[in-house]
Each structure stands twice: as C-alpha cells, then as structure tokens.
PDB file of C-alpha atoms in Angstrom:
ATOM      1  CA  PRO A 885       5.462  55.016 -14.905  1.00 80.00           C
ATOM      2  CA  LEU A 886       3.230  52.171 -13.769  1.00 87.00           C
ATOM      3  CA  PRO A 887       2.266  52.998 -10.171  1.00 85.00           C
ATOM      4  CA  HIS A 888       0.200  49.815  -9.736  1.00 86.00           C
ATOM      5  CA  ALA A 889       0.547  46.151 -10.575  1.00 88.00           C
ATOM      6  CA  VAL A 890      -0.222  45.254 -14.188  1.00 90.00           C
ATOM      7  CA  SER A 891      -2.291  42.508 -15.754  1.00 89.00           C
ATOM      8  CA  ALA A 892      -0.108  39.591 -16.948  1.00 91.00           C
ATOM      9  CA  GLY A 893      -2.144  38.714 -20.069  1.00 92.00           C
ATOM     10  CA  PRO A 894      -1.939  42.159 -21.702  1.00 92.00           C
ATOM     11  CA  LEU A 895       1.760  42.348 -20.755  1.00 94.00           C
ATOM     12  CA  VAL A 896       2.507  39.089 -22.585  1.00 95.00           C
ATOM     13  CA  ASP A 897       0.325  40.229 -25.499  1.00 95.00           C
ATOM     14  CA  LEU A 898       2.478  43.370 -25.727  1.00 95.00           C
ATOM     15  CA  LEU A 899       5.710  41.359 -25.693  1.00 97.00           C
ATOM     16  CA  GLU A 900       4.458  38.869 -28.279  1.00 97.00           C
ATOM     17  CA  ASP A 901       3.025  41.567 -30.555  1.00 95.00           C
ATOM     18  CA  PRO A 902       4.877  44.847 -29.932  1.00 95.00           C
ATOM     19  CA  PRO A 903       3.775  48.217 -31.302  1.00 93.00           C
ATOM     20  CA  THR A 904       4.581  48.877 -34.959  1.00 91.00           C
ATOM     21  CA  GLY A 905       8.157  50.060 -35.314  1.00 93.00           C
ATOM     22  CA  ALA A 906       9.223  48.855 -31.859  1.00 95.00           C
ATOM     23  CA  TYR A 907      12.421  46.836 -31.924  1.00 94.00           C
ATOM     24  CA  ARG A 908      12.718  46.781 -28.171  1.00 96.00           C
ATOM     25  CA  VAL A 909      10.327  46.842 -25.206  1.00 97.00           C
ATOM     26  CA  LYS A 910      11.818  46.767 -21.740  1.00 97.00           C
ATOM     27  CA  GLY A 911      11.073  47.611 -18.160  1.00 96.00           C
ATOM     28  CA  ARG A 912      10.220  46.412 -14.709  1.00 95.00           C
ATOM     29  CA  VAL A 913       6.709  45.586 -13.610  1.00 94.00           C
ATOM     30  CA  ARG A 914       4.742  44.199 -10.708  1.00 91.00           C
ATOM     31  CA  VAL A 915       2.134  41.717 -11.891  1.00 90.00           C
ATOM     32  CA  ARG A 916      -1.260  41.216 -10.240  1.00 83.00           C
ATOM     33  CA  GLY A 917      -1.301  37.835  -8.563  1.00 74.00           C
ATOM     34  CA  GLY A 918       2.456  37.523  -8.960  1.00 72.00           C
ATOM     35  CA  ARG A 919       5.596  39.452  -8.157  1.00 89.00           C
ATOM     36  CA  GLY A 920       8.017  41.831  -9.808  1.00 93.00           C
ATOM     37  CA  TYR A 921       9.682  41.087 -13.133  1.00 96.00           C
ATOM     38  CA  LEU A 922      12.224  42.548 -15.506  1.00 97.00           C
ATOM     39  CA  VAL A 923      10.936  42.168 -19.057  1.00 97.00           C
ATOM     40  CA  ASN A 924      12.988  42.657 -22.189  1.00 97.00           C
ATOM     41  CA  LEU A 925      11.994  42.175 -25.807  1.00 97.00           C
ATOM     42  CA  VAL A 926      14.684  42.541 -28.469  1.00 96.00           C
ATOM     43  CA  GLY A 927      13.469  41.795 -31.981  1.00 93.00           C
ATOM     44  CA  ARG A 928      11.387  38.671 -31.372  1.00 92.00           C
ATOM     45  CA  SER A 929      13.377  37.403 -28.373  1.00 96.00           C
ATOM     46  CA  ILE A 930      11.477  37.719 -25.078  1.00 98.00           C
ATOM     47  CA  HIS A 931      13.264  37.531 -21.725  1.00 97.00           C
ATOM     48  CA  VAL A 932      11.541  37.612 -18.334  1.00 98.00           C
ATOM     49  CA  ARG A 933      13.344  37.507 -14.979  1.00 96.00           C
ATOM     50  CA  PRO A 934      12.038  37.797 -11.424  1.00 95.00           C
ATOM     51  CA  HIS A 935      12.981  41.120  -9.859  1.00 94.00           C
ATOM     52  CA  ARG A 936      12.316  42.574  -6.419  1.00 89.00           C
ATOM     53  CA  PHE A 937      11.804  46.301  -6.308  1.00 81.00           C
ATOM     54  CA  ASP A 938       9.836  48.979  -4.524  1.00 79.00           C
ATOM     55  CA  GLY A 939       8.031  51.831  -6.169  1.00 81.00           C
ATOM     56  CA  ALA A 940       6.427  52.262  -9.547  1.00 85.00           C
ATOM     57  CA  GLY A 941       7.129  49.996 -12.487  1.00 91.00           C
ATOM     58  CA  GLU A 942       7.971  51.258 -15.942  1.00 93.00           C
ATOM     59  CA  LEU A 943       7.852  50.100 -19.548  1.00 94.00           C
ATOM     60  CA  VAL A 944       9.389  51.706 -22.612  1.00 95.00           C
ATOM     61  CA  ALA A 945       9.246  50.939 -26.328  1.00 95.00           C
ATOM     62  CA  ILE A 946      12.229  51.772 -28.521  1.00 96.00           C
ATOM     63  CA  GLY A 947      12.356  51.715 -32.296  1.00 94.00           C
ATOM     64  CA  VAL A 948      12.883  53.493 -35.572  1.00 90.00           C
ATOM     65  CA  ASP A 949       9.712  54.988 -37.081  1.00 90.00           C
ATOM     66  CA  LEU A 950       7.872  54.142 -33.861  1.00 94.00           C
ATOM     67  CA  ASP A 951       4.319  55.492 -33.757  1.00 91.00           C
ATOM     68  CA  GLU A 952       4.622  57.144 -30.341  1.00 92.00           C
ATOM     69  CA  VAL A 953       0.892  57.589 -29.769  1.00 93.00           C
ATOM     70  CA  ALA A 954       0.094  53.959 -30.645  1.00 91.00           C
ATOM     71  CA  ALA A 955       3.046  52.726 -28.554  1.00 93.00           C
ATOM     72  CA  ARG A 956       1.930  54.789 -25.548  1.00 91.00           C
ATOM     73  CA  ASP A 957      -1.601  53.378 -25.865  1.00 91.00           C
ATOM     74  CA  ARG A 958      -0.282  49.801 -26.055  1.00 90.00           C
ATOM     75  CA  LEU A 959       2.041  50.307 -23.075  1.00 89.00           C
ATOM     76  CA  SER A 960      -0.715  51.815 -20.936  1.00 85.00           C
ATOM     77  CA  ALA A 961      -3.077  48.934 -21.848  1.00 86.00           C
ATOM     78  CA  VAL A 962      -1.099  46.564 -19.604  1.00 87.00           C
ATOM     79  CA  ALA A 963      -2.320  48.524 -16.575  1.00 81.00           C
ATOM     80  CA  VAL A 964      -5.964  47.641 -17.321  1.00 71.00           C
ATOM     81  CA  GLY A 965      -7.687  44.945 -15.277  1.00 63.00           C
ATOM     82  CA  ALA A 966      -8.460  44.820 -11.573  1.00 58.00           C
ATOM     83  CA  GLU A 967      -8.426  41.055 -11.082  1.00 72.00           C
ATOM     84  CA  PRO A 968      -5.498  38.617 -11.104  1.00 76.00           C
ATOM     85  CA  ASP A 969      -5.054  36.861 -14.449  1.00 85.00           C
ATOM     86  CA  PRO A 970      -4.044  33.210 -13.813  1.00 90.00           C
ATOM     87  CA  ALA A 971      -3.877  32.297 -17.520  1.00 93.00           C
ATOM     88  CA  GLY A 972      -1.775  35.380 -18.301  1.00 92.00           C
ATOM     89  CA  LEU A 973       0.465  34.662 -15.311  1.00 92.00           C
ATOM     90  CA  ARG A 974       1.070  31.109 -16.615  1.00 94.00           C
ATOM     91  CA  ARG A 975       2.060  32.556 -20.009  1.00 96.00           C
ATOM     92  CA  LEU A 976       4.458  34.992 -18.304  1.00 95.00           C
ATOM     93  CA  GLN A 977       5.942  32.209 -16.145  1.00 95.00           C
ATOM     94  CA  ARG A 978       6.578  30.166 -19.299  1.00 96.00           C
ATOM     95  CA  TYR A 979       8.752  32.987 -20.656  1.00 97.00           C
ATOM     96  CA  ARG A 980      10.472  33.253 -17.277  1.00 96.00           C
ATOM     97  CA  ARG A 981      11.371  29.545 -17.410  1.00 95.00           C
ATOM     98  CA  LEU A 982      12.594  29.862 -20.999  1.00 94.00           C
ATOM     99  CA  SER A 983      14.768  32.819 -19.970  1.00 93.00           C
ATOM    100  CA  GLU A 984      16.727  30.835 -17.352  1.00 85.00           C
TER     101      GLU A 984
END
C-alpha cells in the first residue's frame, strides 16, 4: 500500500524501466502536485488515466522470474520525495494524453 502521495518522476521511471522480470506493473496512485491516476504497464505499453479515489494507493509488479526483493525496492522508491515534481508530473501527463 501507498498511504501517501507519490513522486511523479520516480513513478514514470518505474513505468519506463520496470523491475527485471516484470511484464506488468499496475495500480492506483495519488501524485504529489497532481491527482489520482490508474497506471498500467503491459510489456512496453504504458497507460495512465485520471482516477478519483479515497484511501491508500497501491502498485504491484507481475512477472515470471520476477526478483521480488528488487521489485519491492523499486515499487517503494516511488514514495520517496517530499516536494512536488513538476518535470515528473509533465512526463506523467504526457502518458495520460497518449492513453486517451
């Protein structure tokens, strides 16, 4: 679970370069300086949609031969960062527009 808003830059980094063995990364997140989103990576295809929700966000990685420890570390890295990330938010918004 992600009880707090996440940093947009590390989230996009995760989607663009998923953990080794991950074929899919999906979840719902609140982004600092932004709003809630559904994110879904399948293979190399990234989809981002706005999503309103209350409560904690969540991200999961799915894959064959997934290094669970490395994946957990990468997923938890998106929660790092106390300040809004305007550049990361622009990158996330680009994927949102491409997903329409």
